[in-house]
PDB file of C-alpha atoms and ligand atoms in Angstrom:
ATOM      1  CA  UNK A   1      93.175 -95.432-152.161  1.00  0.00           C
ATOM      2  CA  UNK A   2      94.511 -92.908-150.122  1.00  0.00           C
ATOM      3  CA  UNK A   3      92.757 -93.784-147.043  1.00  0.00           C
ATOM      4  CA  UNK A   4      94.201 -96.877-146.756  1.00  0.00           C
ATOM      5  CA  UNK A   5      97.507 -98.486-147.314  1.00  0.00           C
ATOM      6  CA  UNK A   6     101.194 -98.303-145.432  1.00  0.00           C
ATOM      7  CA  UNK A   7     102.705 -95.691-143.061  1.00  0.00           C
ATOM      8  CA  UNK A   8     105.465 -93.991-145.306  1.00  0.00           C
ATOM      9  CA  UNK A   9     108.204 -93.515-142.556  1.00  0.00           C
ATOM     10  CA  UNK A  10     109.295 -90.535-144.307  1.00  0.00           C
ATOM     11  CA  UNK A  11     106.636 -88.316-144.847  1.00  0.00           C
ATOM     12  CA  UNK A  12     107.633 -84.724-143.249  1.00  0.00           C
ATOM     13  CA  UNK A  13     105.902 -85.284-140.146  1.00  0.00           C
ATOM     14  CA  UNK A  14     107.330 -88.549-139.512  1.00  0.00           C
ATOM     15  CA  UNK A  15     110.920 -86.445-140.284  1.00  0.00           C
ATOM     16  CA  UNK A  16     110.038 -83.498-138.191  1.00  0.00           C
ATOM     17  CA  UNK A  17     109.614 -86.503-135.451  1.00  0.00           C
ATOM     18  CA  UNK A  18     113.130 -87.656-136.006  1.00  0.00           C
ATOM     19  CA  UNK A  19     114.405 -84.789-135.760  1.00  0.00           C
ATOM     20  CA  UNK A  20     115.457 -84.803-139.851  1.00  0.00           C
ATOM     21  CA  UNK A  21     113.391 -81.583-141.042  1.00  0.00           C
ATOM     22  CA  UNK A  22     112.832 -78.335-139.155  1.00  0.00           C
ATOM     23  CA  UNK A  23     109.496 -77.140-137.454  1.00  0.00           C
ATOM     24  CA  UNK A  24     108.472 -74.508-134.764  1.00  0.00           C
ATOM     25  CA  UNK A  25     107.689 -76.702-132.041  1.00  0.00           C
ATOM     26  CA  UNK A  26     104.994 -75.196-129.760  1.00  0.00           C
ATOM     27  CA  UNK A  27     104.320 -78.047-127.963  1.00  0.00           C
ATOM     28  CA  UNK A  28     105.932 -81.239-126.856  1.00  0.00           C
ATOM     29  CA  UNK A  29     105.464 -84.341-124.519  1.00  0.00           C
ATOM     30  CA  UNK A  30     106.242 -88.139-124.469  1.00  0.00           C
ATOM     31  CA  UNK A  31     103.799 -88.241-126.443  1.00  0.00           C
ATOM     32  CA  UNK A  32     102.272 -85.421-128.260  1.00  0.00           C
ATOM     33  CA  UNK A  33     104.007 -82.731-130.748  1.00  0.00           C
ATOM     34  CA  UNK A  34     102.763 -79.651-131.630  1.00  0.00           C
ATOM     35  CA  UNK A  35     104.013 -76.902-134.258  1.00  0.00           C
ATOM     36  CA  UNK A  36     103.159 -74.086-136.215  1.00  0.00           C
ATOM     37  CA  UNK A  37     101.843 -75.030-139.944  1.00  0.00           C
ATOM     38  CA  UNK A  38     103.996 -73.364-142.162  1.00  0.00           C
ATOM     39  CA  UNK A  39     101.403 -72.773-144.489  1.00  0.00           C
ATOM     40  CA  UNK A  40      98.902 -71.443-142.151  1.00  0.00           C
ATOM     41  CA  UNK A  41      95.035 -70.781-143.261  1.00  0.00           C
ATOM     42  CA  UNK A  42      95.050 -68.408-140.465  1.00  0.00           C
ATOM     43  CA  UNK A  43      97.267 -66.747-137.518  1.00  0.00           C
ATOM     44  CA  UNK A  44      98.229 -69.473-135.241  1.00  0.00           C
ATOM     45  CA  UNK A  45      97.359 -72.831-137.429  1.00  0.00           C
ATOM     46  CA  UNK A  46      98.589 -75.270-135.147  1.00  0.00           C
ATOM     47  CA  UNK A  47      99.416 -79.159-136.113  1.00  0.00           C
ATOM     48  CA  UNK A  48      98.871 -81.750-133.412  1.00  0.00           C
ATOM     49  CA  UNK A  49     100.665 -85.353-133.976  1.00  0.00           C
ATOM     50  CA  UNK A  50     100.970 -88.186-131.908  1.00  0.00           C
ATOM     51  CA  UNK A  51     104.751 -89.229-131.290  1.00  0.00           C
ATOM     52  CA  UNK A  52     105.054 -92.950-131.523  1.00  0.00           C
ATOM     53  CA  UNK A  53     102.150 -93.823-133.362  1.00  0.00           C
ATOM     54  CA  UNK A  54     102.290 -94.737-137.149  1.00  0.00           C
ATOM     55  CA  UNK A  55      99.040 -94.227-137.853  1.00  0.00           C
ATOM     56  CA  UNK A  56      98.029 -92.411-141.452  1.00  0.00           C
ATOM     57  CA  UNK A  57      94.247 -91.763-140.344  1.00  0.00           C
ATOM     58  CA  UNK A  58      91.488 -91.907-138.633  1.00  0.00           C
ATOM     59  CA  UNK A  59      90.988 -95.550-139.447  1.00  0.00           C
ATOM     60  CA  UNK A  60      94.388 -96.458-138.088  1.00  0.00           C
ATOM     61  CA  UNK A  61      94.888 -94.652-134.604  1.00  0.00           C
ATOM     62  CA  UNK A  62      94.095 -96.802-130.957  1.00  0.00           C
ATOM     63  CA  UNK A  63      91.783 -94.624-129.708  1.00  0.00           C
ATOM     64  CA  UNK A  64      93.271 -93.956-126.246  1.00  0.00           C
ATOM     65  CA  UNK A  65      95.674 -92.213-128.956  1.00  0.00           C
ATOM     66  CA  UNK A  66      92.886 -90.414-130.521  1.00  0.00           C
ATOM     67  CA  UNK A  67      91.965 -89.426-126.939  1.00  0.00           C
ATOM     68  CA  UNK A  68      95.416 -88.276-125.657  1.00  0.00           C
ATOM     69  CA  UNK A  69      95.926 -86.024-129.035  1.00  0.00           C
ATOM     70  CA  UNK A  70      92.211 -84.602-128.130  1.00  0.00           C
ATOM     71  CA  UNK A  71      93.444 -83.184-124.991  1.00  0.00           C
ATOM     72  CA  UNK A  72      96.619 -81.797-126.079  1.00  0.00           C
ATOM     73  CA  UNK A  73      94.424 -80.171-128.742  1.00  0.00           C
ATOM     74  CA  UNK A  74      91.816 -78.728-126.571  1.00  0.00           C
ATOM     75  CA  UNK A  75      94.548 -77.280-124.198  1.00  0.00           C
ATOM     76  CA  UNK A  76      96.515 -75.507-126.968  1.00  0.00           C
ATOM     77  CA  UNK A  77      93.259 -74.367-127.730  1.00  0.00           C
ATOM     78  CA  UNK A  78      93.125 -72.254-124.487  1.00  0.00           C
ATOM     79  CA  UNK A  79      96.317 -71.683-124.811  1.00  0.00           C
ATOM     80  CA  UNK A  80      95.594 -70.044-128.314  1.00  0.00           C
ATOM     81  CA  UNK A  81      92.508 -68.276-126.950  1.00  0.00           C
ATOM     82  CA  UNK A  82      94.869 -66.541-124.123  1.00  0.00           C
ATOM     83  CA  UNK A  83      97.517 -65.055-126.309  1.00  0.00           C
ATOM     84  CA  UNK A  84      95.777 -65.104-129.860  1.00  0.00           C
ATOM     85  CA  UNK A  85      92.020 -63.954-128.945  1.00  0.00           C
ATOM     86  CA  UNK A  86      90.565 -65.003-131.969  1.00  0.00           C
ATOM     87  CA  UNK A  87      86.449 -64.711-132.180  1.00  0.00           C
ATOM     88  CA  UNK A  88      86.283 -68.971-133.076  1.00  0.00           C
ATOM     89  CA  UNK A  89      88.539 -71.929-133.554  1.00  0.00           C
ATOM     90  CA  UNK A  90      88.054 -74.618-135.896  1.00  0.00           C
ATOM     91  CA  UNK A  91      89.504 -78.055-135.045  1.00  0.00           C
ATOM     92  CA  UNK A  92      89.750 -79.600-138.303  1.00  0.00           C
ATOM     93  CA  UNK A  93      91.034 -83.857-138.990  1.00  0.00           C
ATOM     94  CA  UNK A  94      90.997 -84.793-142.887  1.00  0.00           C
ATOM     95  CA  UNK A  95      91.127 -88.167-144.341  1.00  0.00           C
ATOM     96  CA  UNK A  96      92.220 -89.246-147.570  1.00  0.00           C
ATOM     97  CA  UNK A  97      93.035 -87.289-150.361  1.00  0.00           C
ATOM     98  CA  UNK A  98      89.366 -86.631-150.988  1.00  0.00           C
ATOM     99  CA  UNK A  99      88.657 -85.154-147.993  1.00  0.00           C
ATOM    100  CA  UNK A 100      91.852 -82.769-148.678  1.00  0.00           C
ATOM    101  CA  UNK A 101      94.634 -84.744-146.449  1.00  0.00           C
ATOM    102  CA  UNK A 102      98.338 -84.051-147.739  1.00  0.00           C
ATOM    103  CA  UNK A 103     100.478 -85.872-145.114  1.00  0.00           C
ATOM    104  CA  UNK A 104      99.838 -89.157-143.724  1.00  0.00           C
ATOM    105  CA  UNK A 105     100.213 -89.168-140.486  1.00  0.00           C
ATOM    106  CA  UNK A 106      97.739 -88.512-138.269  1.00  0.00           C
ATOM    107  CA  UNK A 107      97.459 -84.790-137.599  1.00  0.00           C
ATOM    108  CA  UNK A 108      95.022 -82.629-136.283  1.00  0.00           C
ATOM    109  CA  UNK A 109      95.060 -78.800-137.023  1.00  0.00           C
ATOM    110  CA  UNK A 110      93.773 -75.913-134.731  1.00  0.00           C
ATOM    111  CA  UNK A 111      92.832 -73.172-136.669  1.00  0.00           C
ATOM    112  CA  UNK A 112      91.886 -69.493-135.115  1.00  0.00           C
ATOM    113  CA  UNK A 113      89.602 -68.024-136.818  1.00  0.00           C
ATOM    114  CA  UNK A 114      88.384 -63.850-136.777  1.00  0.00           C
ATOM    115  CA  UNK A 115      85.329 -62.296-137.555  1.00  0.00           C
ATOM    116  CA  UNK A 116      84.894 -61.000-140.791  1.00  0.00           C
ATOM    117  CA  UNK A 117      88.266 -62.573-142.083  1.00  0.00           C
ATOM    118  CA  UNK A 118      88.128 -65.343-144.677  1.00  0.00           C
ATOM    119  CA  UNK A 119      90.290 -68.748-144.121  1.00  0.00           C
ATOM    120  CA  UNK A 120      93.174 -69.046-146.228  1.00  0.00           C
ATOM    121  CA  UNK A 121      93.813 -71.693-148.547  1.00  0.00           C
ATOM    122  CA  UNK A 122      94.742 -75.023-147.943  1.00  0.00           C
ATOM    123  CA  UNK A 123      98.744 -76.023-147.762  1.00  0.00           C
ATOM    124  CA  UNK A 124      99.209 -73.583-150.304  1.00  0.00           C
ATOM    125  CA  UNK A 125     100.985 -69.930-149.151  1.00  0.00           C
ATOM    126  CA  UNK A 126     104.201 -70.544-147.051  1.00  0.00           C
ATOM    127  CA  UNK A 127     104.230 -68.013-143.866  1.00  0.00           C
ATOM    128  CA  UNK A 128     106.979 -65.669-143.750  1.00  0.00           C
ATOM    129  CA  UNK A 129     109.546 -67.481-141.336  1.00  0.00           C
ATOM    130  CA  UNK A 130     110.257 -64.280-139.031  1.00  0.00           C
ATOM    131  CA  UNK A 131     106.499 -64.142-138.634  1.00  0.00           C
ATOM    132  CA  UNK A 132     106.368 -67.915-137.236  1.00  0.00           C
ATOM    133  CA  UNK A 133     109.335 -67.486-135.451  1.00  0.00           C
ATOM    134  CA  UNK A 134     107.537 -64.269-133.074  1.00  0.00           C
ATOM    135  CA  UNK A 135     104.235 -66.739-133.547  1.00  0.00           C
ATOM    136  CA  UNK A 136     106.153 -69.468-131.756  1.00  0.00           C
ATOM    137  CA  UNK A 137     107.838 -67.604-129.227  1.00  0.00           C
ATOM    138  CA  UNK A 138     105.095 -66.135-128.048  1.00  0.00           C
ATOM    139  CA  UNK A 139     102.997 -69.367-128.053  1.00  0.00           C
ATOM    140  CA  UNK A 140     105.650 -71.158-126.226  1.00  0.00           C
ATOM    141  CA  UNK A 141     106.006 -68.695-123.624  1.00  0.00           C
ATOM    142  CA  UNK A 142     102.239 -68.601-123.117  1.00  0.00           C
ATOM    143  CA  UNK A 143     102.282 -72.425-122.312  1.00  0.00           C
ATOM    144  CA  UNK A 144     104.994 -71.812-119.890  1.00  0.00           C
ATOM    145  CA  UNK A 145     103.139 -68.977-118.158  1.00  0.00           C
ATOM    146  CA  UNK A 146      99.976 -71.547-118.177  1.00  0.00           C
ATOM    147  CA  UNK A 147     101.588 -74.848-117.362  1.00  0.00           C
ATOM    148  CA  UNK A 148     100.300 -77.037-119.979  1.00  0.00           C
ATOM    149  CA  UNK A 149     100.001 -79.819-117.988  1.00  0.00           C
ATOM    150  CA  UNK A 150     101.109 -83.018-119.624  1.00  0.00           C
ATOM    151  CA  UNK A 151      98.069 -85.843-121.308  1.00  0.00           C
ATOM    152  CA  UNK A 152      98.599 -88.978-120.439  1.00  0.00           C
ATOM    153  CA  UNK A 153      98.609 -91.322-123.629  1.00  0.00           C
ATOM    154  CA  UNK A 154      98.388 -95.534-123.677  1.00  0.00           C
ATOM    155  CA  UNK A 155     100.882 -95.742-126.529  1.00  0.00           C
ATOM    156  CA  UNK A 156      99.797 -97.814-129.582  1.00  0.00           C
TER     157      UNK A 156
HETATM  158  P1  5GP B 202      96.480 -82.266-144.236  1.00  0.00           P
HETATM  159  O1  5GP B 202      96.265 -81.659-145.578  1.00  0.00           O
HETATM  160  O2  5GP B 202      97.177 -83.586-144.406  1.00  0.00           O
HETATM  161  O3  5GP B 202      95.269 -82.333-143.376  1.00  0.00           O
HETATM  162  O4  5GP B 202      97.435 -81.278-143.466  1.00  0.00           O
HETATM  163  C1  5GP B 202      98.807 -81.247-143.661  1.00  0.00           C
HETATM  164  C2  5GP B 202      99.244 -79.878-143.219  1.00  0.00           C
HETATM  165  O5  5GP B 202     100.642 -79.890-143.160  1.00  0.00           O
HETATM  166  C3  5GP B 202      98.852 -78.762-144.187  1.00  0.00           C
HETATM  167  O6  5GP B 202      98.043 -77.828-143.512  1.00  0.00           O
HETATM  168  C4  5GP B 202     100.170 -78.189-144.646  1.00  0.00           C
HETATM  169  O7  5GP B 202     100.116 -76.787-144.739  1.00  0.00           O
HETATM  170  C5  5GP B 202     101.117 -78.645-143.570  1.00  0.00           C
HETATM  171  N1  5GP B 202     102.468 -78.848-144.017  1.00  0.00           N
HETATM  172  C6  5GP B 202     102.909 -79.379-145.181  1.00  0.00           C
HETATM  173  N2  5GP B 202     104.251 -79.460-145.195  1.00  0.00           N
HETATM  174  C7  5GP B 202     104.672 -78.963-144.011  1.00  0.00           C
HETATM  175  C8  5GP B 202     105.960 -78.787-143.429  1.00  0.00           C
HETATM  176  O8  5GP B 202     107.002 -79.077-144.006  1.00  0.00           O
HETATM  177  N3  5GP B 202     105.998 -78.237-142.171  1.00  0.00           N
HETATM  178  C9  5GP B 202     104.865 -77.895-141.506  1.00  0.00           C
HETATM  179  N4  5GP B 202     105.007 -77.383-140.271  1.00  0.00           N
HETATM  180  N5  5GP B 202     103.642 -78.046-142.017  1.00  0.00           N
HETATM  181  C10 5GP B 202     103.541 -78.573-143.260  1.00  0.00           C
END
């Protein structure tokens, strides 16, 4: 059942939106956020979430949406690649509570990945907040030294 059903207006994402819960914000447009998952499988797990869309999945999301959230992903993804250097990236979107999604609202996580090191597991170990704090800052000042230019996003 988890794949379909209503948009809770206050899962955490939906409260990071509002402003109501905390988050290291990498990232943000009219209509794109990104921020560090505090529970990172690896160094630099990045969250991607559209602004004013309630959507919970992939079922619900306009795609122009879809398209403007693929952007922003693939440009933090260079943006990762300059200051992180990891060997691979995995760009990862689950649906439902089968397929392992938590929060519903549509998210989709960049994940660096390094040779020879294993992922870690799922939502489970909470990063050490000075680490994400020197994760952000750096990430942030690596968009600002490579002028993340803005996606442009039909809102749904
Ligand atoms: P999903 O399992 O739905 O694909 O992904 C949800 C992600 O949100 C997980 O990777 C989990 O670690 C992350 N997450 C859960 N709660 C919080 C939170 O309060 N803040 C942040 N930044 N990430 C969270």
């Amino acid at each position: 059942m988890s794949l379909y059903g209503h948009y809770d207006s206050q899962n955490i994402f939906a409260l990071i939106l509002r402003g109501e819960a905390p988050s290291y914000k990498v990232y943000e447009d009219a209509d794109v956020l990104a921020f560090l998952d505090v529970f990172p499988q690896s160094l630099g797990h990045i969250l991607v979430i559209p602004k004013e869309c309630q959507a919970r999945n992939i079922l619900d999301v306009e795609p122009a949406v879809l398209g403007t959230m693929m952007s922003a992903v693939q440009q933090l993804t260079r943006v990762v690649l300059d200051e992180l250097k990891p060997d691979g990236v995995q760009i990862v979107q689950f649906n439902g509570a089968a397929a392992g999604q938590t929060v519903y609202h549509i998210h989709i996580h960049i994940i660096p990945r390094w040779d020879g090191e294993g992922l870690g597991v799922h939502a489970k170990d909470r990063a050490d907040p000075a680490e994400l704090e020197t994760l952000q800052a750096r990430l942030v000042e690596r968009i600002h030294s490579n002028r993340l230019a803005s996606p442009m996003l039909e809102r749904c």
